[in-house]
Short mmCIF file of C-alpha atoms in Angstrom, two decimals:
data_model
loop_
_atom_site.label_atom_id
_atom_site.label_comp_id
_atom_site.label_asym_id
_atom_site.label_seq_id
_atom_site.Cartn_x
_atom_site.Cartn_y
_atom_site.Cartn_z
CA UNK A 130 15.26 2.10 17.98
CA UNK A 131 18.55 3.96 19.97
CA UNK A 132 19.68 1.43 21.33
CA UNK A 133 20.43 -0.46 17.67
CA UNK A 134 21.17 2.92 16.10
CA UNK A 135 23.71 3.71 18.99
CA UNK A 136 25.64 0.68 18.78
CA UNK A 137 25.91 1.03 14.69
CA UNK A 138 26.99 4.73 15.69
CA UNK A 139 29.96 3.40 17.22
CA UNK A 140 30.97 1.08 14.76
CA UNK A 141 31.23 3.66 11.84
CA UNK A 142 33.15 5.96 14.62
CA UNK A 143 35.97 2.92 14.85
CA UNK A 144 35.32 1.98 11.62
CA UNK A 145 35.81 2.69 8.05
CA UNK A 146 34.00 1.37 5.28
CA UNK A 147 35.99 -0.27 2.28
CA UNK A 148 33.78 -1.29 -0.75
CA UNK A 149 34.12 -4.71 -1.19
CA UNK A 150 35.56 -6.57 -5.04
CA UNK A 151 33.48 -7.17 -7.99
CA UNK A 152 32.11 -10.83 -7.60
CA UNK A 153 34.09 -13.64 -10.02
CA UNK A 154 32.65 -16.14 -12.07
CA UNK A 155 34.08 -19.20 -12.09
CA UNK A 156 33.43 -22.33 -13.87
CA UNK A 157 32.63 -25.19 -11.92
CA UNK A 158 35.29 -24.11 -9.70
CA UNK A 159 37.25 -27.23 -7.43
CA UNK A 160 36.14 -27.73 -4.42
CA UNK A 161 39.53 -26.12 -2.85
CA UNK A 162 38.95 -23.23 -4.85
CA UNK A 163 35.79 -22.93 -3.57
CA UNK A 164 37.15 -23.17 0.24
CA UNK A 165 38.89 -19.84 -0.57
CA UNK A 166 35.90 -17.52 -1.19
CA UNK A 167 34.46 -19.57 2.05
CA UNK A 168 37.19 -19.35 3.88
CA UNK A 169 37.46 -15.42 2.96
CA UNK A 170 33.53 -15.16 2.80
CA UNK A 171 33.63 -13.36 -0.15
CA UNK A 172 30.68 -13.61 -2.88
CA UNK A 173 31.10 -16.29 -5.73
CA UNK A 174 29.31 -17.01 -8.96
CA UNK A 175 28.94 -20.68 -10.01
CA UNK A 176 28.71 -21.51 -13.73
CA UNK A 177 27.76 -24.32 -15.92
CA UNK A 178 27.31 -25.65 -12.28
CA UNK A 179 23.49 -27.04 -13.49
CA UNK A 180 24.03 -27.53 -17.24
CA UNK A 181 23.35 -30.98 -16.75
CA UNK A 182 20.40 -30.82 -14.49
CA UNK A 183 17.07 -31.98 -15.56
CA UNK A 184 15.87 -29.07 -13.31
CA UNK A 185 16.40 -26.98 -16.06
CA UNK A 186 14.01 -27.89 -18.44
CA UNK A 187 11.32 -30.31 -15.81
CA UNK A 188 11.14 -26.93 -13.46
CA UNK A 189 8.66 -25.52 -16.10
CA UNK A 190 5.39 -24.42 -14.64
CA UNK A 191 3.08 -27.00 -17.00
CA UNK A 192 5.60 -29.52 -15.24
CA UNK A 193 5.33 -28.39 -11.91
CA UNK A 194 1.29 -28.18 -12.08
CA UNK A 195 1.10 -31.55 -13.55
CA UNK A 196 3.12 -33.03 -10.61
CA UNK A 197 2.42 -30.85 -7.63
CA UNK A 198 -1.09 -28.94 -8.76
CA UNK A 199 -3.15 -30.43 -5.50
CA UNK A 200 -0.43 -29.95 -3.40
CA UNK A 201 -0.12 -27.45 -0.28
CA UNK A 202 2.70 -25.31 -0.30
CA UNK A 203 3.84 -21.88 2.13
CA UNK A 204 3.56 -18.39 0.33
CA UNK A 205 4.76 -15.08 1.99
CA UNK A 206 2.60 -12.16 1.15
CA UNK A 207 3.07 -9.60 -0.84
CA UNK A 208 1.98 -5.58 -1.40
CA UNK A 209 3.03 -4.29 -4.75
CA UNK A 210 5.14 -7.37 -5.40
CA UNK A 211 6.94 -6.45 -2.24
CA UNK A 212 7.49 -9.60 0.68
CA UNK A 213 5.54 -8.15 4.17
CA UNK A 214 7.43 -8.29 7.35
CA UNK A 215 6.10 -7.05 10.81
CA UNK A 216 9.32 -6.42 13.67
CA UNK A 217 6.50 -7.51 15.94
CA UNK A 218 5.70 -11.01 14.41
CA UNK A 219 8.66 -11.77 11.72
CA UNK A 220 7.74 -12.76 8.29
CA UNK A 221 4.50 -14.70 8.18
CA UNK A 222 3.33 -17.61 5.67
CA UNK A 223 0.45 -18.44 4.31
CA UNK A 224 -0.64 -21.50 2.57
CA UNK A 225 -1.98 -21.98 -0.89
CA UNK A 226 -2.79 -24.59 -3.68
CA UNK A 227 0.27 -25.02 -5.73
CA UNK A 228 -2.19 -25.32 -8.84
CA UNK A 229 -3.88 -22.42 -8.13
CA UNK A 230 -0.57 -19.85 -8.06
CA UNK A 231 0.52 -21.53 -10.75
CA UNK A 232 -2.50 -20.76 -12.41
CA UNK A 233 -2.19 -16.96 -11.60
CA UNK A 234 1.40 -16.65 -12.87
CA UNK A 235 0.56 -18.50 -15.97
CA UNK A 236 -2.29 -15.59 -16.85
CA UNK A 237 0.23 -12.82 -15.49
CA UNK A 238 -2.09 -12.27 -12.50
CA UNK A 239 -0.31 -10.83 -9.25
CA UNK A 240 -0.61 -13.87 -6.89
CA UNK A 241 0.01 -11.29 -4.14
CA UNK A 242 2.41 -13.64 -2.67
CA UNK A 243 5.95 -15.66 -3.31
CA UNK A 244 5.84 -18.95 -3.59
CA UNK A 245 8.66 -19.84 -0.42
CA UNK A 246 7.64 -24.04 -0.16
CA UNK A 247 9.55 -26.57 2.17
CA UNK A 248 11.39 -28.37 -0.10
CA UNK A 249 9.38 -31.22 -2.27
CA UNK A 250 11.37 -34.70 -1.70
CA UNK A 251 10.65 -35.45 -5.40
CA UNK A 252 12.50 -33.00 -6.99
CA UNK A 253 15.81 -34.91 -5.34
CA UNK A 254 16.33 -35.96 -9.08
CA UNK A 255 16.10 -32.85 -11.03
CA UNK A 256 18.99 -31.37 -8.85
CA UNK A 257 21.90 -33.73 -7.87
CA UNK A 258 23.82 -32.42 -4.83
CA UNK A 259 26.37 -30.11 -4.66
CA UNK A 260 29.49 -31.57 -3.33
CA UNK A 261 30.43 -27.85 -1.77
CA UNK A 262 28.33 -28.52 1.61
CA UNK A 263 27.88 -32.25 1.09
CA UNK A 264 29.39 -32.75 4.86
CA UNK A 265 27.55 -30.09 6.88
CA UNK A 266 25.79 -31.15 9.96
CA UNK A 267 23.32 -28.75 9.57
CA UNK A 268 21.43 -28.00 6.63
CA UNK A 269 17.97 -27.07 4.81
CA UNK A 270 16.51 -26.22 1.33
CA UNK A 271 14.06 -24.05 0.13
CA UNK A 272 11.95 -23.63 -3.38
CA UNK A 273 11.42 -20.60 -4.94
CA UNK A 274 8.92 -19.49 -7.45
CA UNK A 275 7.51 -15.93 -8.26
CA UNK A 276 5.73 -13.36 -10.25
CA UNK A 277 7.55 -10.87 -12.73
CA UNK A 278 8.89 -8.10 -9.74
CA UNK A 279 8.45 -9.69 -7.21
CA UNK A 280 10.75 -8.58 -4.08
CA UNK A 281 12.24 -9.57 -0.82
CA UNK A 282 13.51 -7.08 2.26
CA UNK A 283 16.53 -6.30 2.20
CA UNK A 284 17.80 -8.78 5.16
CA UNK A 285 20.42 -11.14 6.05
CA UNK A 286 21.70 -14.62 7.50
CA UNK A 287 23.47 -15.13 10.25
CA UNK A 288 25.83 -17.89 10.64
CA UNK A 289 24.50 -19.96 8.10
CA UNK A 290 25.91 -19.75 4.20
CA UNK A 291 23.99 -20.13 1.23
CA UNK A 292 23.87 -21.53 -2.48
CA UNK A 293 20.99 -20.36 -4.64
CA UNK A 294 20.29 -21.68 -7.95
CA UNK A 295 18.47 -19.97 -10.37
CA UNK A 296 16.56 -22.81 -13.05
CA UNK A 297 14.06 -20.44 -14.12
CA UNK A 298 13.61 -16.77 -15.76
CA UNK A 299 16.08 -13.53 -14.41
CA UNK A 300 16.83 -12.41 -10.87
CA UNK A 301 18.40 -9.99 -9.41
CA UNK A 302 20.37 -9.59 -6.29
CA UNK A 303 21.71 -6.59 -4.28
CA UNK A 304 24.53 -7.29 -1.63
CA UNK A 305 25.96 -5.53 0.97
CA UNK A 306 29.24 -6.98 2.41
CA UNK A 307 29.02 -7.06 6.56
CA UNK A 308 30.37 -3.80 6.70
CA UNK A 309 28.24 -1.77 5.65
CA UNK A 310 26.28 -3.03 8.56
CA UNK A 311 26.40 0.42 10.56
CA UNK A 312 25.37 1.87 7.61
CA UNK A 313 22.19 0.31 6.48
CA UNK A 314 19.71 0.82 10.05
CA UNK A 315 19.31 -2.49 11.12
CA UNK A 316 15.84 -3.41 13.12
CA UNK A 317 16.46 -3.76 16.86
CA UNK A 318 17.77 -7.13 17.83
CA UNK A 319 14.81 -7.83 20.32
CA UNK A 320 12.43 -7.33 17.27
CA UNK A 321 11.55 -10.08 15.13
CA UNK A 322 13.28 -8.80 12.41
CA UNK A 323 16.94 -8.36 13.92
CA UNK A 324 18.42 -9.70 10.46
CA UNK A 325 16.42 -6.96 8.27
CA UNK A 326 17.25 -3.19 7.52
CA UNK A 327 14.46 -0.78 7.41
CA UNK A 328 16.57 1.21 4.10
CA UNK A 329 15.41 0.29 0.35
CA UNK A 330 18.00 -0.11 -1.71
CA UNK A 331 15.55 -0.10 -4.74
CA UNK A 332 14.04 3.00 -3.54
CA UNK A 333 16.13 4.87 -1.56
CA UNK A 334 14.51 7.57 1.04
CA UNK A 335 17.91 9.73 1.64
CA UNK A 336 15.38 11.70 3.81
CA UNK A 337 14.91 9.27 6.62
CA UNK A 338 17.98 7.08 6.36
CA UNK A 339 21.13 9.82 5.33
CA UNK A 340 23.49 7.27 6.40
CA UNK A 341 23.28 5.03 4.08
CA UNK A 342 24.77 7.22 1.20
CA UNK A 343 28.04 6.11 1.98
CA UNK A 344 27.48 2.78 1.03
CA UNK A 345 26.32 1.28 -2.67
CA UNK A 346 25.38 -2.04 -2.92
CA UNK A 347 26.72 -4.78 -5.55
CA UNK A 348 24.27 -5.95 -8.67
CA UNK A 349 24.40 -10.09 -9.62
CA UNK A 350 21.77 -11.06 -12.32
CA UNK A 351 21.32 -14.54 -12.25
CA UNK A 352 20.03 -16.41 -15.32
CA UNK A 353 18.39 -20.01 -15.89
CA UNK A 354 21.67 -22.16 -15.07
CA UNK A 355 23.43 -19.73 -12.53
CA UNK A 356 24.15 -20.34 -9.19
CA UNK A 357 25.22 -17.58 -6.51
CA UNK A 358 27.61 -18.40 -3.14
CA UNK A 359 26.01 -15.93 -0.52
CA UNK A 360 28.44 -16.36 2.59
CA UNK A 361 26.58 -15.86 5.55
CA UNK A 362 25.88 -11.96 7.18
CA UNK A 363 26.06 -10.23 3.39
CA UNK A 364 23.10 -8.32 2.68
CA UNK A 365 21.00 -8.74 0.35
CA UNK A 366 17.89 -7.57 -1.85
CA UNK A 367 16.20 -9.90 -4.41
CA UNK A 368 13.92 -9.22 -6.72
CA UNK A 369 12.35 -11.26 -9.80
CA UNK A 370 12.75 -9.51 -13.05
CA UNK A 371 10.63 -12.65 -14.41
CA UNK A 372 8.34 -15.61 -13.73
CA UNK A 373 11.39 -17.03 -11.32
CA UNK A 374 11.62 -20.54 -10.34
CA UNK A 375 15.04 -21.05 -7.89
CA UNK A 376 15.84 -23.09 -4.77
CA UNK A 377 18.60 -22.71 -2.22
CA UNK A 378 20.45 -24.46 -0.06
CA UNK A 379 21.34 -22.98 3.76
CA UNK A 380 24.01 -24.88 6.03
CA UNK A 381 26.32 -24.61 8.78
CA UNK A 382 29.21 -26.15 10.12
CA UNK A 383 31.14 -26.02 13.38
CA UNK A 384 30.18 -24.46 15.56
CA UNK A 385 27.92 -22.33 13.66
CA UNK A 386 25.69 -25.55 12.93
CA UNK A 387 25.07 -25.69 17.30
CA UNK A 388 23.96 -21.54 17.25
CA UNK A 389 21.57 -22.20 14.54
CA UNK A 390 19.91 -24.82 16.34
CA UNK A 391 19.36 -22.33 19.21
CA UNK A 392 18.31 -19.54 17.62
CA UNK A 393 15.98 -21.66 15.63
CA UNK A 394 14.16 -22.83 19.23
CA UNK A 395 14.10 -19.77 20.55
CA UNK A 396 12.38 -18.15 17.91
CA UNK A 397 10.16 -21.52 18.22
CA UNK A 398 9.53 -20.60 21.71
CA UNK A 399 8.76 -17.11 20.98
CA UNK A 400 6.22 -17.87 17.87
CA UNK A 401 7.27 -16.05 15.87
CA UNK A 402 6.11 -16.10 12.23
CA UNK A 403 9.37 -17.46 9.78
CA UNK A 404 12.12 -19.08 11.48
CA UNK A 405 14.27 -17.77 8.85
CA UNK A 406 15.98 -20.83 7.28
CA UNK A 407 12.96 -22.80 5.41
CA UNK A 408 11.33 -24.94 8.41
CA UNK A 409 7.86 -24.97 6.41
CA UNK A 410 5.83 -28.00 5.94
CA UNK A 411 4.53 -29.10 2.59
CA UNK A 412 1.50 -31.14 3.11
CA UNK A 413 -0.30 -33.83 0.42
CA UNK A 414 -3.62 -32.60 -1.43
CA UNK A 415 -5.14 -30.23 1.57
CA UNK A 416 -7.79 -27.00 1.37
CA UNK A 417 -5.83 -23.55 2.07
CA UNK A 418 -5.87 -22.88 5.89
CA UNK A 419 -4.62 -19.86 8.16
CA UNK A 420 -1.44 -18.76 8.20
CA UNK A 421 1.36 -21.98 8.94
CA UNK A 422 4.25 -21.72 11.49
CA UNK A 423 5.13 -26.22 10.82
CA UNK A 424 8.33 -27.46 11.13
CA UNK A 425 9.87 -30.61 9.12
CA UNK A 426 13.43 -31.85 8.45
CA UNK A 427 14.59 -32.13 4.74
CA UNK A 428 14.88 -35.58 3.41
CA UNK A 429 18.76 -36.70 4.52
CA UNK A 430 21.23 -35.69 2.30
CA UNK A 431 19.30 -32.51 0.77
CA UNK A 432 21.72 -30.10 1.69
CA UNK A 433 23.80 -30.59 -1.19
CA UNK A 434 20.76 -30.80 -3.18
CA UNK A 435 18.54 -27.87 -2.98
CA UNK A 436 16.71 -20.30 -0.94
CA UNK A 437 14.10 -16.46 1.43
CA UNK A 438 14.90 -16.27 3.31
CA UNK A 439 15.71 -14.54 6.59
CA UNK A 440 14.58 -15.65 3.16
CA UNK A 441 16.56 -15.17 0.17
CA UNK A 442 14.63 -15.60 -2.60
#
């Protein structure tokens, strides 16, 4: 990979790393508030954002099987609770039974596999919109639910920010600001994972990546309630410290909202396995089938309603 590895070689020899602040909490923060942590895309946690949300206590998984058991949903696979990623083919899905995985998690049986499912239109009234991206052009949702340690790549999105919302057991995050970028040996941008580093935070091999030393990432745990602003090219690392049951919200704006449409039909064109922001199709009662690559739109007005992704998580 020189020819990613040379151009991060130049950055660190122009540039110097500067740790970025400890992330704030804020409570229910205004929405011009907000705009300055956008604006400055810095980090933000949201509480007492959801307190009121019937997503909080309907998000159970009795609940979920009892509406959605025969239903088809996308799952990325795992290996030792670890999401699988190929730089030839992306991140692939697989679809599965949503009664079935729930019935795994509920006898603490590795599904071998998170949960990453289009977003289901009739969860619209367990979690109201959030007026922070109410007016972005582009936007999509994702749900979230996994095994106890279950954990993502550590990756990235470009040009698109992000709200995740955590309504079920612990998670943990580990960010990188956009600087560190030189530091953390990226995958070549040709590959199909040009938003995902090849270094383990969680399990660090000094040995084959001596770089990234210099730089240490931040730690969020998110509990039932808590919501996380992830501005768009931070790094990050998520893993499930319980049962986890989450959904996020990606959008764009501007300009931005026009690259993301591009980059989405190229990688369309190119067949490759995730198209990063939560295109996946959730189908009525259906057997499991081969691997899925479907697109579908959100139902209008989800973005301010509803993460992995690169996929999040």
């Amino acid at each position: 990979m020189p020819g990613r590895d040379l151009f991060d070689g130049l950055l660190r020899a122009v540039r110097r790393y500067r740790p970025p602040p400890p992330i704030p909490r804020l409570v229910r923060p205004s929405i011009e508030r907000f705009e300055a942590f956008h604006q400055a895309s810095l980090p933000l946690r949201l509480d007492g954002l959801v307190d009121d949300w019937p997503g909080l206590t309907n998000w159970s998984l009795p609940r979920l099987r009892a509406r959605f058991a025969d239903r088809t949903v996308s799952v990325i696979p795992t290996k030792q609770g670890r999401t699988k990623g190929d730089a030839r083919t992306g991140v692939l899905h697989e679809s599965v039974r949503f009664g079935d995985y729930i019935d795994l998690l509920e006898r603490g049986v590795e599904p071998e596999a998170y949960l990453a499912a289009g977003w289901l239109p009739e969860l619209d009234d367990d979690a109201p919109p959030l007026e922070y991206c109410r007016g972005a052009p582009w936007q999509i949702s994702r749900f979230w639910l996994g095994a106890p340690q279950t954990s993502t790549l550590l990756h990235r999105e470009m040009f698109v920010e992000n709200f995740f919302v955590q309504l079920g057991g612990r998670k943990r995050f580990y960010l990188y600001s956009p600087a560190a970028t030189p530091w953390l040996y990226s995958y070549p941008l040709r590959s199909a994972l040009p938003n995902y580093s090849r270094f383990d935070p969680e399990q660090p091999d000094y040995e084959r990546f001596p770089l990234s030393r210099a730089v240490q990432p931040l730690e969020v745990i998110l509990q039932p309630g808590d919501a996380l602003y992830l501005p768009s090219r931070w790094w990050h690392q998520v893993r499930s410290l319980d049962v986890s049951i989450s959904f996020n919200v990606w959008w764009a704006a501007g300009i931005h909202s026009v690259v993301v449409r591009a980059v989405e039909f190229a990688r369309r064109l190119r067949r490759l396995g995730d198209d990063t922001y939560g295109h996946v199709m959730t189908t009525p009662s259906a057997p499991p089938t081969a691997p899925v690559r479907l697109d579908t739109q959100p139902p209008a007005g989800r973005c301010a309603a509803s993460e992995d992704g690169g996929f999040s998580g």
